[in-house]
């Protein structure tokens, strides 16, 4: 298993290199640059050229990329072109917020989704099963931002139970952190819940019909042990695979949810950076997001190996 | 039995999680106003605390607590004293008399030397404020409280420019600091608490103990939160998380229903500017009658009602009634009249009645409303989508023959320098206007203010007669606040993101 992890981490290097080159290509497509943004609406070409020169934007793209790359491998992602802020500090700060939100959404999705899917499978064909199936379909059809707006309207504005906007770091106040992430986490995690519920249901129904489950029941094992120890573990493999893909969705979906709930995460940072053509921030956001997605896939592989011994052996 | 137990366990787990969430949630969320502490939500982040690279206007909400300006504007938009208690403008110079005994928050004296250092530094930068000092040939320190700006050409707009980022005063030792964009040092009533602030998230200000005018320093703490989503900002205000916020026009009724006090502030002036006046790209625009037909076909009032929820005023000229540069005769020069527009279009003899404009997100509905007006009389205005944030750039380039845009100019001189002069950055096709040049020259050579105002009126009349642009409307910014706690909110002209917090109290 350690070998697998080691290989996957090594494989990240060329992936990140490609991502960084693609990000440079994408930023080259931006219709304006930071110098034009700083110079203001009535700027003359001379003013813009002067600012471009001071920011190093007049250098060839490959020189700019090389400067960035040599800094990035040392952990120096440069400074914001707009106000000189340290990019690494900014990205780390915002990434912790987005990851926090994505993890909460993932936990909500896994706990509720697997629970609902398992319940539906155990009562296959019953009213509960149909209700869960219909609710999952409805949840999949609802956009996350709309769910977010409804949650704010009910739980923040009508009932006053939870904050409408904002984020409190976990290290600052765990209870306040929980209050600040529960609504956005639920809004973001609902679609994951629905998705996992469907997969968990189908997988569990299939597993329950397998010979080893029938054997376990025939041997008189209690239902809790049959389902909790044998069936659930076997049925989780496709759920884990789905969750791996869903994590990338959660990072992307967090952009919208962060806006609805006024949460200062990566999405907000990326959006402002694109509007300002703040290239060092854009590149850092793309690369760190790539790292996160790759690590999530690695975690899926590890979990898959745990759940399925055949994979571990191969 | 055991299967039922398993089901119960699973159901109990789910219920426990929901219950835990709900219980934790009951810790209370909505905060009410704390006396002496003002929490504000804004639509956009501060670009930089360095006034040399900050575009000013709406951004002054962030700068004003920390920085003083040489001059200020009153609620009607008139230039009034700031740090400069008096000023005298002649075609050759601008003499400023400074308030005595002022110091910056780092202890440096705010004297004539400090003012000179700021002007020299701002002029040398290539940022938005540098243009204001284009005609400043030299800065002379006459005494510790007197400074004189020698002008190479008459600069009637210089005083109004000194009310914005051009006139912002930074402590001289901080002028060249690499972190000025994040750590401002000024002489305003508050200082930025860099430790409590977080870029792009919130900015916390605390009282500047070197500031002596307590009538302006009325708060113990100001926190400006950046909430870019309209609904999130309104929700934060309605739930009591913030005390004052810029409200999207679509959220006004919801805010009112929650007991929020709503105030409207004059925002941006909008125009349809024809840039390709020689007809290089769009031949129709060379024809004066065609341009007049376009202006006459636009129902600006309808545009305000449909796209701004009525928060604006149709206005055919840049300067509103009550402003000294307003020209009464231009009020109805292109009053909406479809029949008249069709007549003018027929008289123009134009065969290809079309032109294009750039647009993105929030501008598009405005363009579409105008597009509908023009289509009704047989004029085809095509809308081409451009990337957000590039409208300014398009206004400086020749990609489009016309543009519908909010403008930042607040003085006729700025209109001339930026949009009418042959080398003006927003006259991208470099079109000459001899009659307008003559009126402008007369304004510069006027020996008194009345003569200058009359000459600028002639200039604006020439612009309107030739229909170089169609004046559309002035929009309004909407600001909401918890009036039970927040007092003293005043109209601050030209600050579309909210008022100055000087003199505002919470309690």
GROMACS .gro file of N, CA and C in nm, chain B residues 314-317 319-321 326-335:
model
   51
  628UNK      N    1  -3.376   5.969  -1.532
  628UNK     CA    2  -3.342   5.995  -1.671
  628UNK      C    3  -3.285   6.136  -1.678
  629UNK      N    4  -3.175   6.153  -1.746
  629UNK     CA    5  -3.105   6.282  -1.745
  629UNK      C    6  -3.029   6.297  -1.876
  630UNK      N    7  -3.065   6.399  -1.952
  630UNK     CA    8  -3.010   6.411  -2.088
  630UNK      C    9  -2.869   6.469  -2.089
  631UNK      N   10  -2.821   6.520  -1.976
  631UNK     CA   11  -2.686   6.576  -1.972
  631UNK      C   12  -2.613   6.528  -1.847
  633UNK      N   13  -2.449   6.671  -1.607
  633UNK     CA   14  -2.460   6.740  -1.478
  633UNK      C   15  -2.607   6.766  -1.443
  634UNK      N   16  -2.651   6.721  -1.325
  634UNK     CA   17  -2.793   6.732  -1.290
  634UNK      C   18  -2.836   6.874  -1.254
  635UNK      N   19  -2.964   6.893  -1.244
  635UNK     CA   20  -3.015   7.024  -1.202
  635UNK      C   21  -2.960   7.058  -1.065
  640UNK      N   22  -2.486   7.253  -1.502
  640UNK     CA   23  -2.609   7.210  -1.569
  640UNK      C   24  -2.652   7.317  -1.668
  641UNK      N   25  -2.697   7.274  -1.786
  641UNK     CA   26  -2.742   7.368  -1.890
  641UNK      C   27  -2.892   7.344  -1.912
  642UNK      N   28  -2.972   7.441  -1.869
  642UNK     CA   29  -3.118   7.423  -1.876
  642UNK      C   30  -3.165   7.392  -2.018
  643UNK      N   31  -3.103   7.459  -2.115
  643UNK     CA   32  -3.150   7.446  -2.254
  643UNK      C   33  -3.133   7.303  -2.308
  644UNK      N   34  -3.052   7.224  -2.240
  644UNK     CA   35  -3.027   7.089  -2.292
  644UNK      C   36  -3.117   6.983  -2.229
  645UNK      N   37  -3.207   7.028  -2.139
  645UNK     CA   38  -3.289   6.931  -2.065
  645UNK      C   39  -3.370   6.839  -2.156
  646UNK      N   40  -3.431   6.899  -2.259
  646UNK     CA   41  -3.521   6.818  -2.344
  646UNK      C   42  -3.471   6.809  -2.487
  647UNK      N   43  -3.343   6.825  -2.505
  647UNK     CA   44  -3.294   6.834  -2.643
  647UNK      C   45  -3.321   6.706  -2.722
  648UNK      N   46  -3.313   6.593  -2.658
  648UNK     CA   47  -3.345   6.467  -2.727
  648UNK      C   48  -3.449   6.389  -2.648
  649UNK      N   49  -3.559   6.459  -2.616
  649UNK     CA   50  -3.667   6.392  -2.543
  649UNK      C   51  -3.717   6.274  -2.627
   0.00000   0.00000   0.00000
